Amino acid sequence: MQRRLVLGCGSTARRTVKRLAEWPGDLTIIAGNDCTLPDGLGNSVEVVRRSPDAPDAYPSEVDLVYVASGDDATNAAAAECARERFPDAKIVGLLSGDADHESRVRFSRAVDHFVDARLALLNRLNDLTHGPGAGRLQRLFATLRDIEGPLAVVMHDNPDPDAIASALALTRVASRAGLDADACYFGEISHQENRALVNLLDLDLVELDDGTSIDDYGGVALVDHSRPGINDGLPEETPIDIVVDHHPPRAHVEAQFVDLRRDIGATSTLLSDYLRRAGIDPEETLGTALLFGIRVDTDDFTREVTTTDFEAAAWLLTHADLEMLERVESPSMTPAVVETLARAIKNRDVRGDALVTNVGAISDRDALAQAADRILNMEGIKIAVVYGFTDGTVYVSGRARGTDIDLGETLRDALDAIGSAGGHADMAGGQIPIGILAEAAEDSAEQLQAIITDVIAGRLFETLEDATTLLDAGDDETDWTVEFPLEGHGGKRAGAELPSGGSAIDGPEEPHQ
C-alpha cells in the first residue's frame, strides 16, 4: 500500500491533494497554519501543521512526495529536505511561473518531475491555438455563441451510456460559452446498466415525447447520431446547429458545426477532447459517465479502439469515481432480460457459426441487446442476432466476434429493403415496421411470430451466406473508408458527404452499445 506525503498545499494544488486523499494507502499532509486545506479529506488523512521544509515533522517512510506549497523558495527547500530524508522516494511538485533562477535550479535537482506553470501555460495556449483539434474547438464555441436561447442536446432514442455522457458533456461545454443547455432524449432508458448510470450518478436529463415541441429552444445539437428524425423523435426538417458523432453517416449531414469521426471508438472520446482542450475539468459524475461511455462503446477497449480513446480514458481516470463506476457496471439482471434470454435460447436457429433467434413480443427493447451479448458466448457462435417486436415494430440487435463479416453492413443489406439498419462491424441493430405482416397473421400472435421469423431469418441467413461467399472468393475491392471534411463557421452550414456509391440510409444506432 502506497505511503504518500504532501508538503504544503497551495491554491493551485488543492484539487490534486483532494484526489490523492481518495487513493488507497496512507497520506500525510504537512502545511502551515495559514494553508487552507480542501474540504472532505476524511479522517484517515494525517494533517501536521508545520512548515513543509521541517524534516523532523516528516513520517519515517514514504513512497511518494508531492511538493505543493504556494511559495517557490519554500518548495525548493522542502524538496531538498525530502530528497535527503527519502532518497528512494518518487518526488514530484509544482513551480510557479515567477520562480527565480536559484529556486528553479534547486527544485529541479531535487525532484524527479515537476510542473512548471510558465511552460504549462505555453503548452495550454499551444493546445488551444494549433492543430485540427484547436480549430474544431474554436468553431464549436463560435457556433454556441451564435445560438440565441437555450440549447437542446438531443441523444438518439433509448440512449446508451455513450450518448448520455456525450450529451451531458456538451451541455457543460455550452455553459462555458454562456449558453444554457438541456440533455434531452426520446424513448426510454431501460437497459439496467443505463438505468444504473442515470440513477446512481443522479444525472439531470430531460425526457421528450414524440409530440413535444422544441420551439422553446434556441438551437438543437445531436450527439451519437447525425440526422434529425432518424432514430430520434425530432421532425426530419428540424434545423440542426451542432452534430457530434463517431458513426459513419449514410446520407448528407447538415449543421452549422459538424464533427464526425468514424475512426474514434466513442462519441464520449470526442467530448472529452473538447473538455480537455477548453480547460474544463469535469465534475466527478460527468467524468464517471464519460469513462463508462468509452468503455461500453469500445467493449472495454477491445473494439474499434484508438490511441485517442485510451488518452481520453487516462485523462478521465483522474476525474471519475471508480467505486461508483464499478457499481454502475454490475447491476442486477431484470426479469425482462432473463425471460428474453430464455426465449432467445429456446427459439434459436443455428447455421454454421451464426445464430438467429426470434424472442416474440417484448416489453424491453434493450433486453434484445443484452441477450445478444450473452448468446455470443455460446460455444461455436461467432454471430448472434436477436429480434423481437413491440408497438408495431420489429427490433433487431446483433453481435459478432472473431469473424471477417461486417455485421453492420450485413444487417443493412438484409433489412434496408423492409426497414432500416446499421451499426459497427461487430455490433449493429435495426428496425422493421410490421405493417402488412400483422394483417396476414389474422390477430394470431403465434402466426405473427412465425411470419416475422420467415421474413427476417430468411433474409439474414441469405445475406450472411452471400457475404461468406464473397469473403471466400477474396473480394476485397470495397473500401468503406469515409473522410468527413469540416467547413468553418462563417454563417455557412458544414456538411459531411458520402463518397460515390455510399448508402443513403441512416439506420438506427444500436439500442445499447
Short mmCIF file of C-alpha atoms in Angstrom, two decimals:
data_model
loop_
_atom_site.label_atom_id
_atom_site.label_comp_id
_atom_site.label_asym_id
_atom_site.label_seq_id
_atom_site.Cartn_x
_atom_site.Cartn_y
_atom_site.Cartn_z
CA MET A 1 0.00 0.00 0.00
CA GLN A 2 1.45 3.35 -1.07
CA ARG A 3 2.58 5.88 1.55
CA ARG A 4 2.24 9.48 0.36
CA LEU A 5 3.48 12.78 1.79
CA VAL A 6 2.21 16.20 0.71
CA LEU A 7 4.41 19.18 1.59
CA GLY A 8 2.37 22.38 1.51
CA CYS A 9 -1.00 22.98 -0.08
CA GLY A 10 -1.03 25.99 -2.37
CA SER A 11 -4.24 27.06 -4.06
CA THR A 12 -3.29 25.51 -7.40
CA ALA A 13 -2.64 22.12 -5.78
CA ARG A 14 -5.75 21.69 -3.64
CA ARG A 15 -7.71 19.70 -6.21
CA THR A 16 -4.80 17.30 -6.68
CA VAL A 17 -4.41 16.92 -2.91
CA LYS A 18 -8.07 16.02 -2.61
CA ARG A 19 -7.67 13.37 -5.29
CA LEU A 20 -4.63 11.93 -3.50
CA ALA A 21 -6.76 11.60 -0.37
CA GLU A 22 -9.17 9.35 -2.28
CA TRP A 23 -6.49 6.87 -3.32
CA PRO A 24 -5.90 3.79 -1.16
CA GLY A 25 -2.92 4.00 1.17
CA ASP A 26 -1.55 6.38 3.80
CA LEU A 27 -1.50 10.15 3.30
CA THR A 28 0.24 12.75 5.46
CA ILE A 29 -0.08 16.49 4.76
CA ILE A 30 2.42 18.92 6.28
CA ALA A 31 1.33 22.53 5.84
CA GLY A 32 1.48 25.77 7.80
CA ASN A 33 -1.43 27.17 9.75
CA ASP A 34 -2.04 29.74 7.03
CA CYS A 35 -2.71 27.00 4.45
CA THR A 36 -6.36 26.22 3.66
CA LEU A 37 -6.88 22.53 3.02
CA PRO A 38 -9.64 21.25 0.73
CA ASP A 39 -12.86 20.03 2.31
CA GLY A 40 -13.74 16.37 2.56
CA LEU A 41 -10.28 14.89 3.11
CA GLY A 42 -11.60 12.30 5.53
CA ASN A 43 -10.46 11.14 8.94
CA SER A 44 -7.78 8.80 7.55
CA VAL A 45 -5.59 11.71 6.39
CA GLU A 46 -2.99 12.89 8.92
CA VAL A 47 -2.51 16.68 8.90
CA VAL A 48 0.55 18.19 10.60
CA ARG A 49 0.59 21.98 10.98
CA ARG A 50 4.28 22.67 10.41
CA SER A 51 6.40 24.27 7.73
CA PRO A 52 6.83 21.96 4.67
CA ASP A 53 10.64 22.28 4.97
CA ALA A 54 10.73 20.94 8.56
CA PRO A 55 12.10 17.39 8.14
CA ASP A 56 11.58 16.50 11.80
CA ALA A 57 7.83 16.56 11.08
CA TYR A 58 8.11 14.04 8.25
CA PRO A 59 6.91 10.44 8.73
CA SER A 60 9.53 7.71 8.88
CA GLU A 61 8.89 6.20 5.44
CA VAL A 62 7.12 7.36 2.27
CA ASP A 63 6.89 6.19 -1.35
CA LEU A 64 5.64 9.39 -3.00
CA VAL A 65 6.26 13.04 -2.08
CA TYR A 66 4.20 15.85 -3.59
CA VAL A 67 5.71 19.32 -3.04
CA ALA A 68 2.94 21.85 -3.46
CA SER A 69 3.18 24.99 -1.32
CA GLY A 70 2.42 28.38 -2.83
CA ASP A 71 5.97 29.69 -2.31
CA ASP A 72 8.79 28.67 -4.70
CA ALA A 73 11.62 29.15 -2.22
CA THR A 74 9.77 27.00 0.34
CA ASN A 75 9.15 24.36 -2.31
CA ALA A 76 12.86 24.26 -3.21
CA ALA A 77 13.86 23.86 0.45
CA ALA A 78 11.15 21.25 1.08
CA ALA A 79 12.17 19.25 -2.00
CA GLU A 80 15.81 19.21 -0.86
CA CYS A 81 14.81 18.07 2.64
CA ALA A 82 12.56 15.35 1.21
CA ARG A 83 15.29 14.11 -1.13
CA GLU A 84 17.79 13.86 1.71
CA ARG A 85 15.29 12.14 4.01
CA PHE A 86 13.76 9.81 1.39
CA PRO A 87 16.43 9.11 -1.26
CA ASP A 88 14.41 6.29 -2.89
CA ALA A 89 11.03 8.02 -2.94
CA LYS A 90 9.39 9.49 -6.03
CA ILE A 91 9.26 13.28 -5.62
CA VAL A 92 7.06 15.49 -7.79
CA GLY A 93 5.93 19.07 -7.40
CA LEU A 94 4.79 22.44 -8.70
CA LEU A 95 6.80 25.51 -9.61
CA SER A 96 5.18 28.87 -10.33
CA GLY A 97 5.89 30.92 -13.42
CA ASP A 98 7.55 33.59 -11.20
CA ALA A 99 10.19 31.29 -9.67
CA ASP A 100 13.67 32.84 -9.66
CA HIS A 101 16.61 31.06 -11.26
CA GLU A 102 18.08 29.79 -7.99
CA SER A 103 14.81 28.26 -6.78
CA ARG A 104 14.21 26.72 -10.18
CA VAL A 105 17.67 25.07 -10.24
CA ARG A 106 17.46 23.79 -6.64
CA PHE A 107 13.96 22.45 -7.17
CA SER A 108 14.70 20.70 -10.47
CA ARG A 109 17.76 18.95 -8.97
CA ALA A 110 15.79 17.59 -6.00
CA VAL A 111 12.64 16.31 -7.69
CA ASP A 112 12.01 13.55 -10.22
CA HIS A 113 9.38 15.52 -12.09
CA PHE A 114 7.77 18.92 -11.74
CA VAL A 115 5.14 21.04 -13.46
CA ASP A 116 6.40 24.47 -14.49
CA ALA A 117 3.40 26.80 -14.50
CA ARG A 118 5.03 29.03 -17.11
CA LEU A 119 5.61 26.15 -19.54
CA ALA A 120 2.22 24.65 -18.72
CA LEU A 121 0.59 27.93 -19.77
CA LEU A 122 2.55 27.99 -23.03
CA ASN A 123 1.61 24.37 -23.73
CA ARG A 124 -2.00 25.19 -22.92
CA LEU A 125 -2.00 28.09 -25.37
CA ASN A 126 -0.47 25.82 -28.00
CA ASP A 127 -3.25 23.28 -27.48
CA LEU A 128 -5.86 25.99 -27.88
CA THR A 129 -4.44 27.64 -30.97
CA HIS A 130 -2.73 24.92 -33.05
CA GLY A 131 -3.78 21.75 -34.79
CA PRO A 132 -7.12 20.39 -36.04
CA GLY A 133 -8.44 19.88 -32.51
CA ALA A 134 -7.94 23.56 -31.72
CA GLY A 135 -9.74 24.57 -34.92
CA ARG A 136 -12.70 22.34 -34.11
CA LEU A 137 -12.99 23.75 -30.61
CA GLN A 138 -12.91 27.34 -31.91
CA ARG A 139 -15.65 26.58 -34.44
CA LEU A 140 -17.74 24.86 -31.79
CA PHE A 141 -17.55 27.85 -29.45
CA ALA A 142 -18.32 30.21 -32.34
CA THR A 143 -21.45 28.17 -33.11
CA LEU A 144 -22.53 28.07 -29.46
CA ARG A 145 -22.14 31.84 -29.09
CA ASP A 146 -24.33 32.43 -32.16
CA ILE A 147 -27.25 30.49 -30.66
CA GLU A 148 -29.89 32.69 -29.02
CA GLY A 149 -31.72 30.94 -26.21
CA PRO A 150 -31.20 27.54 -24.59
CA LEU A 151 -29.75 24.58 -26.48
CA ALA A 152 -31.43 21.17 -26.71
CA VAL A 153 -28.74 18.49 -26.84
CA VAL A 154 -30.63 15.51 -28.24
CA MET A 155 -29.43 11.90 -27.90
CA HIS A 156 -30.68 9.03 -30.06
CA ASP A 157 -33.76 7.10 -28.94
CA ASN A 158 -33.35 4.90 -25.86
CA PRO A 159 -29.88 6.35 -25.25
CA ASP A 160 -26.88 4.25 -24.27
CA PRO A 161 -24.07 5.38 -21.91
CA ASP A 162 -22.05 6.95 -24.74
CA ALA A 163 -24.99 9.11 -25.84
CA ILE A 164 -25.93 10.06 -22.28
CA ALA A 165 -22.41 11.07 -21.27
CA SER A 166 -21.80 12.94 -24.54
CA ALA A 167 -24.99 14.97 -24.15
CA LEU A 168 -24.10 15.95 -20.59
CA ALA A 169 -20.58 16.90 -21.65
CA LEU A 170 -21.85 19.13 -24.46
CA THR A 171 -24.14 20.95 -22.02
CA ARG A 172 -21.04 21.56 -19.89
CA VAL A 173 -19.17 23.00 -22.89
CA ALA A 174 -22.20 25.14 -23.72
CA SER A 175 -22.21 26.56 -20.20
CA ARG A 176 -18.61 27.70 -20.70
CA ALA A 177 -19.87 29.65 -23.72
CA GLY A 178 -22.55 31.24 -21.53
CA LEU A 179 -25.36 29.16 -23.03
CA ASP A 180 -27.95 27.19 -21.04
CA ALA A 181 -28.47 23.65 -22.36
CA ASP A 182 -30.51 20.53 -21.60
CA ALA A 183 -29.52 16.91 -22.24
CA CYS A 184 -32.64 15.51 -23.93
CA TYR A 185 -33.82 12.12 -25.14
CA PHE A 186 -36.84 10.36 -26.64
CA GLY A 187 -37.95 6.83 -25.74
CA GLU A 188 -36.93 5.01 -22.59
CA ILE A 189 -33.79 4.31 -20.60
CA SER A 190 -34.48 0.66 -19.92
CA HIS A 191 -31.19 -1.26 -20.05
CA GLN A 192 -30.24 -1.98 -16.44
CA GLU A 193 -26.71 -0.57 -16.86
CA ASN A 194 -28.12 2.61 -18.39
CA ARG A 195 -30.65 2.99 -15.59
CA ALA A 196 -27.92 2.38 -13.04
CA LEU A 197 -25.79 5.07 -14.67
CA VAL A 198 -28.60 7.64 -14.50
CA ASN A 199 -29.85 6.71 -11.04
CA LEU A 200 -26.56 6.18 -9.19
CA LEU A 201 -25.00 9.35 -10.60
CA ASP A 202 -28.30 11.27 -10.29
CA LEU A 203 -27.94 12.62 -13.83
CA ASP A 204 -30.14 15.50 -14.92
CA LEU A 205 -31.83 14.51 -18.20
CA VAL A 206 -34.94 15.84 -19.96
CA GLU A 207 -37.32 13.25 -21.39
CA LEU A 208 -39.14 14.33 -24.55
CA ASP A 209 -42.31 12.84 -26.04
CA ASP A 210 -42.82 12.39 -29.78
CA GLY A 211 -45.26 15.30 -29.74
CA THR A 212 -43.02 17.59 -27.70
CA SER A 213 -42.28 20.94 -29.33
CA ILE A 214 -38.72 22.22 -29.17
CA ASP A 215 -39.74 25.74 -30.16
CA ASP A 216 -38.72 26.96 -26.72
CA TYR A 217 -35.10 26.10 -27.53
CA GLY A 218 -32.89 28.48 -29.47
CA GLY A 219 -30.84 25.68 -31.01
CA VAL A 220 -30.56 21.90 -31.38
CA ALA A 221 -27.50 19.66 -31.15
CA LEU A 222 -27.32 15.95 -31.96
CA VAL A 223 -24.87 13.63 -30.20
CA ASP A 224 -24.08 10.00 -31.04
CA HIS A 225 -26.26 10.23 -34.16
CA SER A 226 -26.27 12.68 -37.01
CA ARG A 227 -29.70 13.31 -38.59
CA PRO A 228 -32.98 14.55 -37.08
CA GLY A 229 -35.92 12.18 -37.33
CA ILE A 230 -33.60 9.17 -37.80
CA ASN A 231 -33.56 7.31 -34.51
CA ASP A 232 -34.88 10.26 -32.54
CA GLY A 233 -38.31 11.85 -32.15
CA LEU A 234 -37.46 15.12 -33.88
CA PRO A 235 -39.20 16.10 -37.12
CA GLU A 236 -36.89 15.36 -40.05
CA GLU A 237 -36.99 19.01 -41.14
CA THR A 238 -35.62 20.26 -37.79
CA PRO A 239 -32.72 22.70 -38.35
CA ILE A 240 -29.61 21.41 -36.57
CA ASP A 241 -26.84 23.61 -35.21
CA ILE A 242 -24.34 21.01 -33.94
CA VAL A 243 -23.62 17.36 -34.76
CA VAL A 244 -21.02 15.30 -32.87
CA ASP A 245 -20.85 11.58 -33.65
CA HIS A 246 -18.44 8.72 -34.31
CA HIS A 247 -20.75 6.62 -36.50
CA PRO A 248 -20.38 6.85 -40.30
CA PRO A 249 -23.35 8.73 -41.81
CA ARG A 250 -25.30 7.16 -44.64
CA ALA A 251 -26.56 10.43 -46.10
CA HIS A 252 -25.67 14.11 -46.16
CA VAL A 253 -25.34 15.66 -42.69
CA GLU A 254 -26.17 19.35 -42.41
CA ALA A 255 -25.45 21.61 -39.45
CA GLN A 256 -23.54 24.76 -38.55
CA PHE A 257 -20.90 22.64 -36.80
CA VAL A 258 -20.20 19.04 -37.80
CA ASP A 259 -17.68 16.72 -36.12
CA LEU A 260 -17.98 13.18 -37.50
CA ARG A 261 -15.01 10.91 -36.85
CA ARG A 262 -15.68 7.25 -37.60
CA ASP A 263 -12.12 6.29 -36.65
CA ILE A 264 -12.83 7.10 -32.97
CA GLY A 265 -14.30 4.44 -30.70
CA ALA A 266 -16.84 6.58 -28.83
CA THR A 267 -18.53 9.97 -29.02
CA SER A 268 -17.57 10.41 -25.36
CA THR A 269 -13.95 10.49 -26.52
CA LEU A 270 -14.70 13.48 -28.77
CA LEU A 271 -16.46 15.35 -25.97
CA SER A 272 -13.64 14.56 -23.53
CA ASP A 273 -11.23 16.14 -26.01
CA TYR A 274 -13.38 19.29 -26.11
CA LEU A 275 -13.38 19.48 -22.30
CA ARG A 276 -9.65 18.95 -22.01
CA ARG A 277 -8.77 21.49 -24.69
CA ALA A 278 -11.15 24.05 -23.20
CA GLY A 279 -9.59 23.61 -19.75
CA ILE A 280 -12.86 22.32 -18.30
CA ASP A 281 -12.33 19.78 -15.51
CA PRO A 282 -15.44 17.57 -15.46
CA GLU A 283 -17.10 17.11 -12.11
CA GLU A 284 -16.94 13.57 -10.76
CA THR A 285 -20.34 12.47 -12.08
CA LEU A 286 -19.56 13.67 -15.61
CA GLY A 287 -16.07 12.16 -15.56
CA THR A 288 -17.52 8.82 -14.44
CA ALA A 289 -20.23 8.91 -17.12
CA LEU A 290 -17.75 9.73 -19.90
CA LEU A 291 -15.35 6.98 -18.84
CA PHE A 292 -18.23 4.50 -18.76
CA GLY A 293 -19.39 5.66 -22.19
CA ILE A 294 -15.96 4.99 -23.69
CA ARG A 295 -15.63 1.61 -22.00
CA VAL A 296 -19.06 0.44 -23.18
CA ASP A 297 -18.76 1.64 -26.77
CA THR A 298 -15.29 0.12 -27.18
CA ASP A 299 -16.30 -3.07 -25.34
CA ASP A 300 -13.77 -2.38 -22.61
CA PHE A 301 -11.14 -1.20 -25.11
CA THR A 302 -11.33 -4.29 -27.34
CA ARG A 303 -13.45 -3.00 -30.25
CA GLU A 304 -12.54 -0.23 -32.72
CA VAL A 305 -10.42 1.47 -30.06
CA THR A 306 -7.78 4.07 -30.91
CA THR A 307 -4.94 5.83 -29.14
CA THR A 308 -7.25 8.83 -28.76
CA ASP A 309 -9.75 6.69 -26.82
CA PHE A 310 -7.00 5.46 -24.47
CA GLU A 311 -5.74 9.01 -23.92
CA ALA A 312 -9.24 10.25 -23.13
CA ALA A 313 -9.81 7.40 -20.67
CA ALA A 314 -6.47 8.09 -18.96
CA TRP A 315 -7.42 11.75 -18.53
CA LEU A 316 -10.87 10.85 -17.22
CA LEU A 317 -9.46 8.46 -14.62
CA THR A 318 -8.35 11.45 -12.55
CA HIS A 319 -11.91 12.83 -12.60
CA ALA A 320 -14.02 9.68 -12.18
CA ASP A 321 -15.39 7.87 -9.15
CA LEU A 322 -14.08 4.35 -9.80
CA GLU A 323 -16.06 2.77 -6.96
CA MET A 324 -19.27 4.23 -8.37
CA LEU A 325 -18.25 3.06 -11.84
CA GLU A 326 -17.97 -0.50 -10.53
CA ARG A 327 -21.50 -0.25 -9.11
CA VAL A 328 -22.82 1.04 -12.44
CA GLU A 329 -21.15 -1.84 -14.30
CA SER A 330 -22.59 -4.55 -12.04
CA PRO A 331 -26.37 -4.03 -11.83
CA SER A 332 -28.75 -6.91 -11.31
CA MET A 333 -30.39 -8.56 -14.35
CA THR A 334 -34.08 -7.65 -14.66
CA PRO A 335 -36.82 -10.29 -15.06
CA ALA A 336 -37.47 -8.99 -18.60
CA VAL A 337 -33.87 -9.69 -19.60
CA VAL A 338 -33.94 -13.17 -18.06
CA GLU A 339 -37.17 -14.01 -19.90
CA THR A 340 -35.87 -12.65 -23.22
CA LEU A 341 -32.62 -14.58 -22.87
CA ALA A 342 -34.52 -17.80 -22.11
CA ARG A 343 -36.73 -17.40 -25.21
CA ALA A 344 -33.70 -16.50 -27.34
CA ILE A 345 -32.00 -19.74 -26.39
CA LYS A 346 -35.17 -21.80 -26.84
CA ASN A 347 -36.03 -20.36 -30.29
CA ARG A 348 -32.51 -20.25 -31.69
CA ASP A 349 -31.78 -21.18 -35.30
CA VAL A 350 -28.09 -22.04 -35.72
CA ARG A 351 -26.49 -22.41 -39.12
CA GLY A 352 -22.74 -22.78 -39.07
CA ASP A 353 -21.34 -20.20 -36.64
CA ALA A 354 -24.36 -17.87 -36.94
CA LEU A 355 -27.29 -17.88 -34.51
CA VAL A 356 -30.53 -16.04 -35.30
CA THR A 357 -33.47 -16.08 -32.90
CA ASN A 358 -36.93 -14.53 -32.60
CA VAL A 359 -37.99 -13.91 -28.99
CA GLY A 360 -41.52 -12.80 -29.95
CA ALA A 361 -43.30 -9.96 -28.17
CA ILE A 362 -41.05 -7.89 -25.90
CA SER A 363 -41.58 -5.35 -23.14
CA ASP A 364 -37.99 -4.08 -23.02
CA ARG A 365 -36.11 -3.27 -26.24
CA ASP A 366 -32.75 -3.21 -24.50
CA ALA A 367 -33.24 -6.81 -23.39
CA LEU A 368 -32.50 -7.80 -27.00
CA ALA A 369 -29.01 -6.29 -26.86
CA GLN A 370 -28.27 -7.95 -23.54
CA ALA A 371 -29.48 -11.31 -24.84
CA ALA A 372 -27.27 -10.93 -27.94
CA ASP A 373 -24.27 -10.12 -25.72
CA ARG A 374 -24.71 -13.30 -23.73
CA ILE A 375 -25.64 -15.63 -26.60
CA LEU A 376 -22.44 -14.66 -28.40
CA ASN A 377 -20.61 -16.51 -25.61
CA MET A 378 -22.18 -19.83 -26.63
CA GLU A 379 -19.68 -22.36 -27.93
CA GLY A 380 -19.14 -22.20 -31.69
CA ILE A 381 -21.10 -18.97 -32.18
CA LYS A 382 -19.44 -16.00 -33.90
CA ILE A 383 -22.56 -14.09 -34.97
CA ALA A 384 -25.68 -13.67 -32.80
CA VAL A 385 -28.79 -11.80 -33.96
CA VAL A 386 -31.77 -11.47 -31.62
CA TYR A 387 -35.04 -9.83 -32.62
CA GLY A 388 -38.48 -9.26 -31.17
CA PHE A 389 -41.48 -6.99 -31.71
CA THR A 390 -43.48 -4.37 -29.86
CA ASP A 391 -45.73 -1.42 -30.78
CA GLY A 392 -45.90 -2.37 -34.45
CA THR A 393 -42.13 -2.60 -34.95
CA VAL A 394 -39.60 -5.42 -35.06
CA TYR A 395 -36.36 -4.52 -33.30
CA VAL A 396 -33.12 -6.30 -34.15
CA SER A 397 -29.88 -6.48 -32.17
CA GLY A 398 -26.74 -8.23 -33.39
CA ARG A 399 -23.26 -9.03 -32.13
CA ALA A 400 -20.24 -10.57 -33.88
CA ARG A 401 -16.81 -11.73 -32.75
CA GLY A 402 -13.92 -13.48 -34.48
CA THR A 403 -15.35 -13.17 -37.99
CA ASP A 404 -14.42 -11.16 -41.08
CA ILE A 405 -18.07 -10.36 -41.80
CA ASP A 406 -19.10 -6.74 -41.17
CA LEU A 407 -22.31 -7.16 -39.19
CA GLY A 408 -23.46 -3.56 -39.69
CA GLU A 409 -23.21 -3.87 -43.47
CA THR A 410 -24.78 -7.33 -43.37
CA LEU A 411 -27.84 -6.16 -41.43
CA ARG A 412 -28.14 -3.16 -43.71
CA ASP A 413 -28.04 -5.36 -46.83
CA ALA A 414 -30.58 -7.76 -45.35
CA LEU A 415 -33.08 -5.33 -43.87
CA ASP A 416 -32.87 -1.97 -45.65
CA ALA A 417 -35.46 -3.05 -48.23
CA ILE A 418 -38.06 -3.57 -45.49
CA GLY A 419 -36.81 -1.23 -42.75
CA SER A 420 -33.54 0.32 -41.70
CA ALA A 421 -30.39 -0.99 -40.05
CA GLY A 422 -26.78 -0.10 -39.33
CA GLY A 423 -24.02 -0.08 -36.77
CA HIS A 424 -20.48 -1.34 -36.36
CA ALA A 425 -18.69 -4.36 -37.76
CA ASP A 426 -19.31 -6.30 -34.55
CA MET A 427 -22.37 -4.58 -33.08
CA ALA A 428 -25.43 -3.48 -35.03
CA GLY A 429 -29.18 -3.04 -34.86
CA GLY A 430 -32.26 -2.45 -36.96
CA GLN A 431 -35.94 -1.60 -37.01
CA ILE A 432 -38.63 -3.00 -39.32
CA PRO A 433 -42.27 -1.86 -39.30
CA ILE A 434 -44.56 -4.87 -39.06
CA GLY A 435 -47.13 -3.33 -41.44
CA ILE A 436 -48.98 -5.86 -43.59
CA LEU A 437 -47.35 -8.76 -41.76
CA ALA A 438 -49.73 -8.11 -38.88
CA GLU A 439 -52.74 -8.27 -41.22
CA ALA A 440 -51.56 -11.59 -42.65
CA ALA A 441 -51.34 -13.03 -39.13
CA GLU A 442 -55.13 -12.56 -38.60
CA ASP A 443 -54.73 -11.41 -34.99
CA SER A 444 -52.79 -14.55 -34.02
CA ALA A 445 -49.62 -13.88 -32.04
CA GLU A 446 -48.26 -17.30 -32.98
CA GLN A 447 -48.86 -16.71 -36.67
CA LEU A 448 -47.32 -13.22 -36.47
CA GLN A 449 -44.19 -14.58 -34.82
CA ALA A 450 -43.90 -17.32 -37.44
CA ILE A 451 -44.31 -14.84 -40.33
CA ILE A 452 -41.73 -12.48 -38.84
CA THR A 453 -39.32 -15.37 -38.39
CA ASP A 454 -39.73 -16.48 -42.00
CA VAL A 455 -39.11 -12.99 -43.35
CA ILE A 456 -36.26 -11.81 -41.14
CA ALA A 457 -34.39 -15.06 -40.53
CA GLY A 458 -34.64 -15.86 -44.22
CA ARG A 459 -33.18 -12.50 -45.23
CA LEU A 460 -30.45 -12.64 -42.60
CA PHE A 461 -29.22 -16.12 -43.42
CA GLU A 462 -29.34 -15.45 -47.17
CA THR A 463 -27.28 -12.27 -46.74
CA LEU A 464 -24.83 -14.00 -44.42
CA GLU A 465 -24.38 -16.77 -46.98
CA ASP A 466 -23.74 -14.21 -49.73
CA ALA A 467 -21.25 -12.33 -47.54
CA THR A 468 -19.41 -15.56 -46.73
CA THR A 469 -19.26 -16.45 -50.42
CA LEU A 470 -17.74 -13.04 -51.22
CA LEU A 471 -15.16 -13.45 -48.49
CA ASP A 472 -14.26 -16.91 -49.69
CA ALA A 473 -13.84 -15.53 -53.21
CA GLY A 474 -11.37 -12.98 -51.88
CA ASP A 475 -13.47 -9.93 -52.82
CA ASP A 476 -11.50 -7.10 -51.24
CA GLU A 477 -12.32 -4.26 -53.63
CA THR A 478 -14.83 -2.42 -51.47
CA ASP A 479 -13.38 0.48 -49.50
CA TRP A 480 -15.59 1.68 -46.70
CA THR A 481 -13.24 4.42 -45.54
CA VAL A 482 -15.03 7.78 -45.45
CA GLU A 483 -13.43 11.16 -44.98
CA PHE A 484 -15.56 13.82 -43.33
CA PRO A 485 -14.47 17.33 -44.35
CA LEU A 486 -15.35 20.05 -41.85
CA GLU A 487 -16.10 23.56 -43.01
CA GLY A 488 -15.61 26.67 -40.98
CA HIS A 489 -18.42 28.54 -39.27
CA GLY A 490 -18.83 31.86 -41.05
CA GLY A 491 -22.61 31.52 -41.41
CA LYS A 492 -22.32 28.59 -43.84
CA ARG A 493 -23.62 25.17 -42.88
CA ALA A 494 -20.96 22.48 -42.86
CA GLY A 495 -21.69 19.04 -44.17
CA ALA A 496 -20.33 15.53 -44.46
CA GLU A 497 -20.85 13.93 -47.86
CA LEU A 498 -20.70 10.25 -48.72
CA PRO A 499 -18.41 9.02 -51.45
CA SER A 500 -20.00 7.90 -54.70
CA GLY A 501 -21.92 4.68 -54.26
CA GLY A 502 -22.43 5.02 -50.48
CA SER A 503 -25.71 4.07 -48.88
CA ALA A 504 -28.26 6.84 -48.38
CA ILE A 505 -29.94 5.16 -45.43
CA ASP A 506 -29.18 6.40 -41.95
CA GLY A 507 -30.07 3.33 -39.94
CA PRO A 508 -30.65 3.37 -36.20
CA GLU A 509 -27.79 3.04 -33.84
CA GLU A 510 -27.73 0.01 -31.59
CA PRO A 511 -30.19 0.34 -28.62
CA HIS A 512 -27.38 -0.44 -26.19
CA GLN A 513 -23.71 -0.20 -27.09
#
